[in-house]
Short mmCIF file of C-alpha atoms in Angstrom, two decimals:
data_model
loop_
_atom_site.label_atom_id
_atom_site.label_comp_id
_atom_site.label_asym_id
_atom_site.label_seq_id
_atom_site.Cartn_x
_atom_site.Cartn_y
_atom_site.Cartn_z
CA MET A 417 46.90 95.24 27.31
CA SER A 418 49.60 93.34 25.36
CA GLY A 419 50.21 89.63 25.87
CA GLU A 420 53.48 90.49 27.62
CA GLY A 421 51.65 92.87 29.94
CA SER A 422 49.01 90.27 30.69
CA SER A 423 51.73 87.70 31.40
CA LEU A 424 53.54 90.10 33.72
CA GLY A 425 50.31 90.92 35.53
CA GLY A 426 49.58 87.24 35.90
CA ARG A 427 53.05 86.61 37.35
CA ILE A 428 52.60 89.47 39.83
CA ALA A 429 49.17 88.17 40.83
CA SER A 430 50.55 84.64 41.22
CA ARG A 431 53.42 85.86 43.37
CA SER A 432 51.02 87.91 45.51
CA ALA A 433 48.75 84.94 45.92
CA ALA A 434 51.71 82.77 46.85
CA ALA A 435 52.85 85.34 49.39
CA LEU A 436 49.36 85.49 50.81
CA VAL A 437 49.12 81.69 51.07
CA ALA A 438 52.55 81.52 52.72
CA ALA A 439 51.57 84.19 55.22
CA VAL A 440 48.33 82.42 55.98
CA LEU A 441 50.26 79.20 56.59
CA VAL A 442 52.60 81.07 58.92
CA ALA A 443 49.61 82.52 60.71
CA LEU A 444 48.00 79.13 61.05
CA ALA A 445 51.23 77.69 62.43
CA GLY A 446 51.07 80.18 65.25
CA VAL A 447 47.32 80.46 65.72
CA ALA A 448 45.75 77.12 64.96
CA PRO A 449 47.36 75.07 67.74
CA ALA A 450 46.53 77.76 70.26
CA VAL A 451 42.87 78.00 69.35
CA ALA A 452 42.02 74.55 68.04
CA ALA A 453 40.29 73.67 71.28
CA ALA A 454 38.29 76.85 71.13
CA THR A 455 37.03 76.76 67.56
CA GLY A 456 35.12 73.50 67.54
CA PRO A 457 31.34 73.33 67.61
CA GLY A 458 29.89 75.13 70.60
CA ALA A 459 33.06 77.10 71.30
CA HIS A 460 34.17 80.65 70.58
CA ALA A 461 37.28 82.02 68.97
CA PRO A 462 39.83 83.77 71.18
CA GLY A 463 38.87 87.30 72.10
CA VAL A 464 35.13 86.64 71.73
CA ALA A 465 33.19 86.41 74.97
CA ALA A 466 30.36 83.94 74.70
CA GLY A 467 26.85 85.19 75.26
CA PRO A 468 24.25 83.58 77.49
CA HIS A 469 23.44 80.98 74.83
CA ALA A 470 27.00 80.30 73.71
CA ALA A 471 26.63 76.53 73.54
CA GLY A 472 23.42 76.62 71.54
CA SER A 473 24.09 75.61 67.96
CA GLY A 474 25.87 72.29 67.67
CA ALA A 475 26.97 72.23 71.30
CA GLY A 476 28.20 68.86 72.38
CA ALA A 477 29.59 67.92 68.97
CA GLY A 478 33.09 66.47 69.21
CA VAL A 479 32.63 65.75 72.92
CA PRO A 480 31.88 62.02 73.29
CA GLY A 481 28.95 61.47 75.60
CA ALA A 482 28.16 65.18 75.92
CA PRO A 483 24.51 66.14 75.51
CA ALA A 484 23.56 69.04 73.29
CA ALA A 485 23.34 72.24 75.26
CA GLN A 486 19.91 72.87 73.72
CA SER A 487 18.48 69.50 74.64
CA ASP A 488 16.46 71.10 77.44
CA GLY A 489 16.35 74.56 75.93
CA LEU A 490 19.06 77.17 75.62
CA ASN A 491 21.73 77.00 78.31
CA PRO A 492 22.03 80.37 80.08
CA CYS A 493 24.86 79.11 82.32
CA VAL A 494 27.65 79.34 79.72
CA GLY A 495 29.98 82.31 80.07
CA THR A 496 33.29 82.98 78.33
CA VAL A 497 34.60 80.05 76.27
CA GLU A 498 37.95 81.08 74.78
CA GLN A 499 39.58 77.69 75.28
CA ARG A 500 37.77 74.44 75.87
CA PRO A 501 39.23 72.10 78.49
CA GLU A 502 39.82 68.51 77.48
CA THR A 503 37.56 66.94 80.10
CA THR A 504 34.51 67.44 82.30
CA THR A 505 34.46 69.86 85.22
CA LEU A 506 32.60 68.71 88.34
CA VAL A 507 31.06 71.51 90.40
CA SER A 508 29.36 71.34 93.78
CA ILE A 509 26.75 73.98 94.59
CA GLN A 510 26.31 74.47 98.32
CA GLY A 511 22.59 75.24 98.37
CA ALA A 512 22.45 78.68 100.00
CA ARG A 513 21.26 82.02 98.70
CA GLY A 514 21.98 84.67 101.28
CA GLY A 515 20.03 83.49 104.30
CA GLY A 516 17.71 81.33 102.21
CA LYS A 517 17.89 77.69 101.15
CA THR A 518 18.26 76.53 97.55
CA ALA A 519 19.01 73.14 96.03
CA ALA A 520 22.35 71.52 96.85
CA LEU A 521 23.69 70.10 93.59
CA LEU A 522 26.64 68.37 91.95
CA VAL A 523 26.92 69.26 88.25
CA GLY A 524 28.96 67.63 85.48
CA VAL A 525 29.88 70.32 82.93
CA ALA A 526 31.17 69.34 79.49
CA PRO A 527 34.11 71.26 77.94
CA ASN A 528 31.76 73.31 75.72
CA GLY A 529 29.54 74.32 78.65
CA SER A 530 26.76 71.82 78.05
CA VAL A 531 25.59 69.85 81.08
CA HIS A 532 26.16 66.10 81.26
CA GLY A 533 23.86 65.81 84.24
CA VAL A 534 22.95 66.96 87.74
CA HIS A 535 23.04 65.04 91.01
CA ASN A 536 20.45 66.66 93.30
CA ASP A 537 21.48 66.18 96.92
CA THR A 538 18.48 68.08 98.21
CA ALA A 539 16.18 65.58 96.50
CA ASP A 540 18.08 62.83 98.35
CA GLY A 541 17.45 64.47 101.72
CA ARG A 542 20.79 66.22 102.10
CA TRP A 543 21.09 69.85 103.24
CA TRP A 544 24.47 71.27 102.07
CA SER A 545 26.90 70.08 99.38
CA TYR A 546 30.58 70.86 99.88
CA ASP A 547 33.88 69.37 98.68
CA VAL A 548 34.00 66.66 96.00
CA ASP A 549 37.00 64.47 95.08
CA PRO A 550 37.59 61.54 92.71
CA LEU A 551 38.38 58.25 94.44
CA PRO A 552 40.88 55.78 92.98
CA ASN A 553 38.16 53.16 92.37
CA GLY A 554 36.23 55.49 90.06
CA GLU A 555 33.67 56.91 92.47
CA LEU A 556 33.26 60.45 93.75
CA LEU A 557 33.69 61.27 97.43
CA MET A 558 31.54 64.16 98.64
CA ALA A 559 31.07 65.99 101.94
CA THR A 560 27.40 66.73 102.56
CA THR A 561 25.16 67.21 105.58
CA GLU A 562 21.81 66.33 107.02
CA PRO A 563 20.30 68.42 109.82
CA GLY A 564 22.76 68.38 112.72
CA ILE A 565 25.18 65.80 111.30
CA SER A 566 27.79 65.35 108.58
CA VAL A 567 27.31 62.84 105.78
CA VAL A 568 30.00 61.29 103.59
CA GLU A 569 28.56 60.33 100.24
CA ARG A 570 30.00 58.16 97.49
CA ILE A 571 28.60 58.71 94.00
CA ASP A 572 28.89 56.77 90.74
CA PRO A 573 29.84 59.41 88.11
CA ALA A 574 28.45 57.24 85.29
CA THR A 575 24.95 57.15 86.73
CA GLY A 576 24.86 59.97 89.28
CA GLU A 577 23.54 57.50 91.85
CA THR A 578 24.67 57.42 95.46
CA THR A 579 26.45 54.13 96.08
CA GLU A 580 27.21 54.50 99.80
CA VAL A 581 26.46 56.88 102.67
CA THR A 582 28.33 57.19 105.98
CA ARG A 583 26.63 59.31 108.63
CA LEU A 584 28.96 60.89 111.18
CA GLU A 585 26.64 61.57 114.09
CA ASN A 586 29.28 63.38 116.19
CA VAL A 587 30.74 65.54 113.42
CA GLU A 588 29.02 68.82 112.60
CA ASP A 589 28.95 70.57 109.23
CA ALA A 590 32.09 68.98 107.78
CA HIS A 591 33.02 70.95 104.68
CA ASP A 592 35.66 68.50 103.44
CA VAL A 593 36.52 64.79 103.45
CA ASP A 594 39.60 63.13 101.93
CA TYR A 595 40.55 59.50 101.44
CA LEU A 596 43.86 58.55 103.09
CA GLY A 597 44.13 54.95 101.90
CA ASP A 598 43.95 51.76 103.96
CA GLY A 599 40.25 52.35 104.50
CA GLU A 600 40.75 55.63 106.35
CA PHE A 601 39.26 59.06 105.73
CA VAL A 602 39.98 62.48 107.24
CA THR A 603 37.50 65.29 107.85
CA VAL A 604 36.94 68.38 109.99
CA ASP A 605 34.43 68.95 112.78
CA LYS A 606 33.46 72.52 113.66
CA GLY A 607 30.91 71.51 116.26
CA ASP A 608 30.84 73.56 119.47
CA GLU A 609 33.05 72.14 122.23
CA ARG A 610 34.71 69.85 119.66
CA ASN A 611 36.47 71.92 116.95
CA ARG A 612 38.74 69.17 115.70
CA VAL A 613 40.30 67.23 112.84
CA VAL A 614 39.25 63.57 112.81
CA ILE A 615 40.25 60.39 111.00
CA PHE A 616 37.61 57.67 110.70
CA ASP A 617 37.37 54.24 109.11
CA GLU A 618 34.85 52.90 106.60
CA SER A 619 32.37 52.11 109.35
CA GLY A 620 32.42 55.72 110.54
CA GLU A 621 34.35 54.99 113.74
CA ILE A 622 36.76 57.78 114.71
CA VAL A 623 40.31 56.41 115.10
CA TRP A 624 42.28 59.67 115.56
CA GLN A 625 41.52 63.28 116.47
CA TRP A 626 43.26 66.61 116.98
CA ARG A 627 41.37 69.15 119.13
CA PHE A 628 41.97 72.89 118.81
CA GLY A 629 40.91 73.31 122.44
CA GLU A 630 44.05 71.41 123.49
CA HIS A 631 46.26 73.95 121.69
CA THR A 632 45.09 77.27 123.11
CA ASP A 633 48.66 78.58 123.03
CA ARG A 634 48.15 78.84 119.26
CA PHE A 635 44.38 79.18 119.21
CA PRO A 636 43.31 81.23 122.25
CA ARG A 637 39.65 81.18 123.26
CA ASP A 638 39.40 84.94 122.84
CA GLY A 639 40.55 84.65 119.21
CA GLY A 640 38.74 83.49 116.12
CA GLY A 641 34.96 83.54 116.35
CA PRO A 642 32.92 83.54 119.58
CA TYR A 643 34.00 80.58 121.70
CA GLY A 644 31.22 78.01 121.76
CA GLU A 645 29.59 79.60 118.71
CA ASP A 646 31.58 78.63 115.63
CA TRP A 647 34.92 79.36 117.28
CA THR A 648 37.36 78.03 114.66
CA HIS A 649 35.17 77.30 111.62
CA VAL A 650 37.78 74.75 110.53
CA ASN A 651 36.78 74.12 106.92
CA ASP A 652 39.36 72.03 105.07
CA VAL A 653 41.97 69.31 105.54
CA ASP A 654 44.38 67.78 103.01
CA PRO A 655 47.07 65.11 103.41
CA ILE A 656 50.32 66.58 102.05
CA GLY A 657 52.72 63.66 102.51
CA ASN A 658 54.82 62.19 105.32
CA GLY A 659 51.87 61.86 107.68
CA THR A 660 51.20 65.60 107.59
CA LEU A 661 47.74 67.16 107.39
CA MET A 662 47.26 70.71 106.12
CA VAL A 663 44.27 72.35 107.80
CA SER A 664 42.39 75.59 107.07
CA VAL A 665 41.26 77.38 110.26
CA ARG A 666 39.01 80.02 108.75
CA ASN A 667 38.13 82.13 111.79
CA PHE A 668 41.80 82.37 112.78
CA ASP A 669 42.88 83.37 109.24
CA GLN A 670 45.45 80.57 109.26
CA VAL A 671 46.56 77.48 107.40
CA VAL A 672 48.52 75.02 109.56
CA ALA A 673 50.38 71.76 109.01
CA ILE A 674 49.85 69.09 111.69
CA ASP A 675 52.00 66.00 112.19
CA ARG A 676 49.68 63.02 112.63
CA ASP A 677 52.11 61.06 114.80
CA THR A 678 53.38 63.77 117.13
CA LYS A 679 50.36 66.12 116.83
CA GLU A 680 52.78 69.03 116.58
CA VAL A 681 52.09 72.06 114.39
CA LYS A 682 54.93 72.00 111.86
CA TRP A 683 54.24 75.37 110.23
CA THR A 684 51.67 78.15 110.09
CA LEU A 685 50.67 80.49 107.25
CA GLY A 686 48.83 83.62 108.41
CA GLU A 687 47.73 84.89 111.81
CA ASP A 688 44.48 85.87 113.47
CA ASP A 689 43.11 89.16 112.12
CA ASN A 690 46.17 89.84 109.93
CA TYR A 691 44.10 90.35 106.79
CA ASP A 692 47.10 91.36 104.70
CA VAL A 693 48.01 87.66 104.58
CA LEU A 694 44.67 85.82 104.71
CA ASN A 695 41.10 86.75 105.54
CA GLU A 696 38.77 83.79 106.29
CA GLN A 697 40.27 81.56 103.59
CA HIS A 698 38.98 78.31 102.08
CA ASN A 699 40.41 75.17 100.48
CA PRO A 700 44.21 75.68 100.48
CA ASP A 701 46.23 73.38 98.20
CA PHE A 702 49.83 72.33 98.78
CA ILE A 703 52.21 72.39 95.81
CA ARG A 704 55.87 71.48 95.96
CA GLY A 705 57.76 73.99 93.85
CA GLU A 706 61.24 74.12 92.41
CA ASN A 707 63.88 72.54 94.66
CA GLY A 708 61.09 71.27 96.91
CA THR A 709 59.86 74.70 97.99
CA PRO A 710 56.58 74.31 99.95
CA THR A 711 53.96 76.43 98.23
CA VAL A 712 50.32 77.05 99.19
CA LEU A 713 47.61 78.13 96.76
CA VAL A 714 44.53 79.36 98.60
CA ALA A 715 41.17 81.03 98.01
CA ASP A 716 41.55 84.15 100.18
CA SER A 717 37.80 84.52 100.46
CA GLU A 718 37.06 87.71 102.35
CA ASN A 719 39.86 89.53 100.51
CA ASP A 720 38.13 88.63 97.21
CA ARG A 721 41.28 87.13 95.75
CA VAL A 722 43.29 83.98 95.11
CA VAL A 723 46.85 83.98 96.44
CA GLU A 724 49.93 81.80 96.29
CA TYR A 725 52.62 81.75 98.99
CA ALA A 726 56.08 80.15 98.88
CA ARG A 727 57.94 79.29 102.07
CA THR A 728 61.35 80.90 102.47
CA ALA A 729 64.52 79.31 103.86
CA ASP A 730 63.99 81.00 107.23
CA GLY A 731 60.45 79.66 107.58
CA ASP A 732 58.57 82.83 106.58
CA TRP A 733 56.13 83.06 103.68
CA GLU A 734 56.40 85.17 100.54
CA ARG A 735 53.36 85.95 98.40
CA THR A 736 54.31 85.08 94.83
CA TRP A 737 50.99 85.50 93.00
CA THR A 738 47.70 87.32 93.49
CA LEU A 739 44.56 87.13 91.36
CA SER A 740 41.89 89.75 92.04
CA GLY A 741 39.42 92.04 90.31
CA GLY A 742 37.21 91.14 87.38
CA GLY A 743 34.22 90.69 89.65
CA LEU A 744 35.86 88.02 91.82
CA GLN A 745 33.70 87.78 94.94
CA GLU A 746 34.56 85.57 97.91
CA PRO A 747 36.20 82.65 96.06
CA ARG A 748 35.91 79.28 97.76
CA ASP A 749 38.38 77.08 95.88
CA ALA A 750 41.39 77.35 93.56
CA ASP A 751 43.15 74.39 91.89
CA ARG A 752 46.30 74.69 89.79
CA LEU A 753 45.78 72.69 86.61
CA PRO A 754 48.55 70.77 84.79
CA ASN A 755 48.67 73.41 82.04
CA GLY A 756 49.51 76.14 84.58
CA ASN A 757 46.06 77.74 84.57
CA THR A 758 43.98 77.96 87.76
CA LEU A 759 40.46 76.60 88.20
CA VAL A 760 38.65 79.08 90.48
CA THR A 761 35.32 78.59 92.23
CA ASP A 762 33.87 82.07 92.70
CA ARG A 763 31.23 81.75 95.40
CA ARG A 764 29.34 85.03 95.21
CA GLY A 765 30.16 85.46 91.55
CA HIS A 766 28.15 82.22 91.13
CA ARG A 767 30.58 80.77 88.61
CA VAL A 768 33.58 78.55 87.98
CA LEU A 769 36.45 79.94 85.88
CA GLU A 770 39.68 78.74 84.33
CA VAL A 771 42.16 81.62 84.48
CA THR A 772 45.63 81.96 82.96
CA PRO A 773 48.67 83.06 85.01
CA ARG A 774 48.18 86.60 83.67
CA GLY A 775 44.56 86.68 84.83
CA GLU A 776 42.68 86.08 81.57
CA VAL A 777 39.45 84.07 81.86
CA VAL A 778 39.51 81.39 79.16
CA TRP A 779 36.59 79.24 80.37
CA GLU A 780 33.59 80.15 82.51
CA PHE A 781 30.41 78.44 83.68
CA TYR A 782 27.79 79.99 85.94
CA THR A 783 26.66 77.91 88.94
CA PRO A 784 24.04 79.52 91.19
CA TRP A 785 23.73 79.65 94.08
CA GLN A 786 27.08 79.67 95.86
CA PRO A 787 29.31 77.06 94.22
CA TYR A 788 31.70 75.52 96.72
CA ASP A 789 34.19 73.28 94.91
CA ALA A 790 35.27 72.37 91.38
CA GLU A 791 37.36 69.45 90.12
CA ARG A 792 38.61 68.81 86.59
CA VAL A 793 38.22 65.13 85.65
CA GLY A 794 41.55 63.46 84.94
CA THR A 795 43.51 65.54 87.44
CA ASP A 796 44.28 64.60 91.01
CA PRO A 797 42.26 66.05 93.90
CA GLY A 798 43.46 69.59 94.57
CA SER A 799 46.32 71.09 92.58
CA GLU A 800 48.37 69.08 90.11
CA GLY A 801 50.03 71.90 88.21
CA PRO A 802 53.16 74.03 88.64
CA THR A 803 53.77 76.97 90.91
CA MET A 804 53.74 80.45 89.42
CA ARG A 805 57.48 80.65 89.90
CA GLN A 806 57.91 77.56 87.75
CA VAL A 807 56.02 79.14 84.84
CA GLY A 808 57.34 82.66 85.38
CA GLY A 809 53.90 84.01 86.19
CA GLU A 810 54.57 85.75 89.51
CA GLY A 811 53.04 89.07 90.49
CA ASP A 812 49.71 90.76 91.11
CA GLN A 813 47.25 89.99 88.33
CA THR A 814 43.88 91.58 87.61
CA MET A 815 41.31 89.14 86.27
CA THR A 816 39.89 90.01 82.84
CA GLY A 817 37.60 88.45 80.26
CA GLY A 818 34.60 87.29 82.26
CA ALA A 819 31.30 87.45 80.42
CA GLY A 820 29.43 89.20 83.22
CA TYR A 821 25.90 88.46 84.34
CA ASP A 822 22.81 89.99 85.87
CA ALA A 823 20.26 88.70 88.37
CA GLU A 824 17.85 87.61 85.65
CA ARG A 825 20.46 85.47 83.96
CA ILE A 826 21.51 83.81 87.21
CA GLU A 827 17.87 83.03 88.00
CA SER A 828 17.52 81.50 84.52
CA CYS A 829 20.68 79.44 85.01
CA TYR A 830 19.42 78.09 88.34
CA GLU A 831 16.08 77.11 86.83
CA TYR A 832 17.87 75.51 83.89
CA LEU A 833 19.98 73.32 86.19
CA LEU A 834 16.91 72.28 88.18
CA ASP A 835 15.21 71.21 84.94
CA VAL A 836 18.07 68.92 83.84
CA GLU A 837 16.80 65.37 84.24
CA ARG A 838 20.01 63.57 83.29
CA ASP A 839 21.85 62.06 86.25
CA ARG A 840 25.09 61.06 84.53
CA LEU A 841 27.98 63.32 85.57
CA VAL A 842 30.91 62.07 83.46
CA PRO A 843 30.88 60.47 79.96
CA ASP A 844 32.11 56.92 79.46
CA ASP A 845 35.41 57.85 77.84
CA GLU A 846 36.43 59.92 80.88
CA LEU A 847 35.64 57.38 83.60
CA TRP A 848 38.47 56.03 85.75
CA GLY A 849 39.06 53.14 88.17
CA ASP A 850 37.15 49.88 88.22
CA GLY A 851 34.27 50.81 90.51
CA GLY A 852 35.29 48.13 92.99
CA ASP A 853 36.46 48.35 96.58
CA LEU A 854 38.86 51.06 97.63
CA ASP A 855 42.48 50.07 97.82
CA ASP A 856 45.86 51.71 98.18
CA ALA A 857 46.33 52.45 94.51
CA GLY A 858 46.36 56.18 93.94
CA THR A 859 45.70 57.08 97.56
CA ALA A 860 45.13 60.70 98.31
CA THR A 861 48.59 61.82 99.24
CA ALA A 862 49.41 65.31 98.04
CA THR A 863 49.71 65.68 94.29
CA SER A 864 53.18 67.05 94.94
CA GLY A 865 53.64 65.04 98.13
CA GLY A 866 56.69 63.20 99.37
CA GLY A 867 59.91 64.88 100.35
CA ASP A 868 60.30 67.03 103.43
CA ASP A 869 57.22 69.20 103.85
CA THR A 870 58.96 71.54 106.27
CA GLY A 871 61.25 73.20 103.81
CA GLY A 872 63.79 71.60 101.51
CA GLY A 873 63.57 68.18 99.96
CA ASP A 874 63.65 66.69 96.51
CA ALA A 875 61.27 68.38 94.09
CA ASP A 876 60.71 64.97 92.50
CA GLY A 877 60.38 63.17 95.81
CA ASP A 878 56.78 62.23 95.12
CA GLY A 879 57.91 59.65 92.58
CA THR A 880 55.92 61.19 89.74
CA GLY A 881 59.01 62.21 87.79
CA THR A 882 60.09 65.59 86.50
CA ARG A 883 57.53 67.74 84.73
CA GLU A 884 58.25 70.63 82.44
CA TRP A 885 56.05 73.65 81.83
CA THR A 886 56.35 76.36 79.24
CA THR A 887 57.21 79.59 80.98
CA VAL A 888 55.08 82.69 80.57
CA PRO A 889 56.50 85.57 78.47
CA ASP A 890 56.08 88.99 80.07
CA ASP A 891 53.27 90.00 77.71
CA ALA A 892 51.62 86.58 77.43
CA SER A 893 48.19 85.65 78.73
CA VAL A 894 48.50 81.88 78.37
CA VAL A 895 51.14 79.43 79.49
CA ASP A 896 51.72 77.70 76.17
CA THR A 897 51.97 79.74 72.95
CA PRO A 898 52.55 77.22 70.13
CA GLY A 899 54.20 77.96 66.79
CA LEU A 900 55.32 81.54 66.28
CA GLY A 901 52.62 82.85 68.57
CA VAL A 902 49.42 84.72 67.88
CA PRO A 903 50.87 88.27 67.65
CA VAL A 904 53.52 87.31 65.08
CA ALA A 905 51.03 85.26 63.09
CA LEU A 906 48.46 88.03 62.93
CA ALA A 907 51.15 90.56 61.95
CA ALA A 908 52.28 88.31 59.10
CA LEU A 909 48.72 87.87 57.90
CA THR A 910 48.09 91.64 58.00
CA LEU A 911 51.28 92.33 56.03
CA ALA A 912 50.35 89.75 53.41
CA LEU A 913 46.89 91.20 52.92
CA ALA A 914 48.32 94.73 52.59
CA THR A 915 50.88 93.52 50.03
CA ALA A 916 48.22 91.75 47.98
CA LEU A 917 45.97 94.81 47.93
CA ALA A 918 48.84 97.11 46.91
CA THR A 919 49.83 94.75 44.09
CA ARG A 920 46.26 94.59 42.88
CA ARG A 921 46.04 98.41 42.79
CA ARG A 922 49.30 98.66 40.78
CA ARG A 923 48.04 96.12 38.29
CA ARG A 924 44.72 97.95 37.91
CA ASP A 925 46.51 101.29 37.39
CA GLY A 926 48.77 99.68 34.79
CA ASP A 927 45.74 98.33 32.92
CA ARG A 928 44.22 101.80 32.83
CA ARG A 929 47.43 103.38 31.46
CA GLY A 930 47.72 100.73 28.75
#
């Protein structure tokens, strides 16, 4: 080939290379921010479901304080890891396997699926482990039981040690406890002939109660479960602002709001045996939506789904979002995260999942047997994120992307968790509070509290200021798509590669003709 031909070929090759580099840069602009959290050590690139040993090689790297997932052998509990969260996820495991008894545990799970440590309640003499919440002083508040009574446990997340225990002798099988501030706590009592919501002080003395038996106009004795034998199965209570308590009455398929001062029922979501609305639900969360719209996110357990309802101007409820399918089995908890995703505790799926508004599983950890509650460190108790209307994610969504499991793997995961000897639950750089006495700072009012919880009100009435969320495009599977977005970036990269190959062929053909 002549010098001129060689020069021309070189210029063509240079231009092709430049085009390829430019396209790659465009691709990275759209892809890299979206997947940066998922491509570090111990994580998987988007679209790749992690296998049983996903966190094996290099797991824990880049996560301060996180142990290597292989420190006690391969970790069979890791499922899909498409996006790593920024902080630890705390998971309570109830301790039941069908009709049998297994260990009741509290597990600290690192973003890459490795295990910081395990707090074994069974080893401490407890029977069940239920709801767990962060306290403002830096401890964890957990509802547990001993035979015949309820136990309120406070745990140091840095050591996994129990710092204080309050035994409620006249409260049976309380599934939930919340801190109200001023040294007061609220819980639920499903004991026969009691069936009540109670507020108690730090000594365990009950200072307020609301009995379902005194409101048989709403909760008739021939409704719910058998009277005198788990009649209401009241399983959750949350303060939602303005002295209002939101209560889940499982056996009546209802969530109700009770005024602490007047003891009036301010609103009701659902009705007994109307399974189109709710079917033996667990752990509802209150979110104040746009223009102050009261919104309830709830694990609709026996319908095998998670649902979100918004209250209308006339006091009815409209279902705005449904998550089902994908193996979801009797979920027990659902928290809306600040990024718009939902943290779901899937009881009989034996796992905890982070799911996008469009139903894609982006993070998954298996937790046998029967996980009850999950909390993401750094977020408030319950739901801190937007409603689905605020992100444009309304509609019925089918869950996709779970890794799947079999009985052998779940058995291996359970044995793995029992073998973890580390007690620490949260690494140093994620700890909060000062570990001192409880005070009023950060008391457990609703994350979207304030305003008028009966209907209207200021959306920013909780004093936290206005938040903005990226809305969800119709074909998107995540809330935030940085840069030009993954589809555009991949298309640009494909075009660049095709152009480079075509140019190379033309140059080769030209060489042959010369």
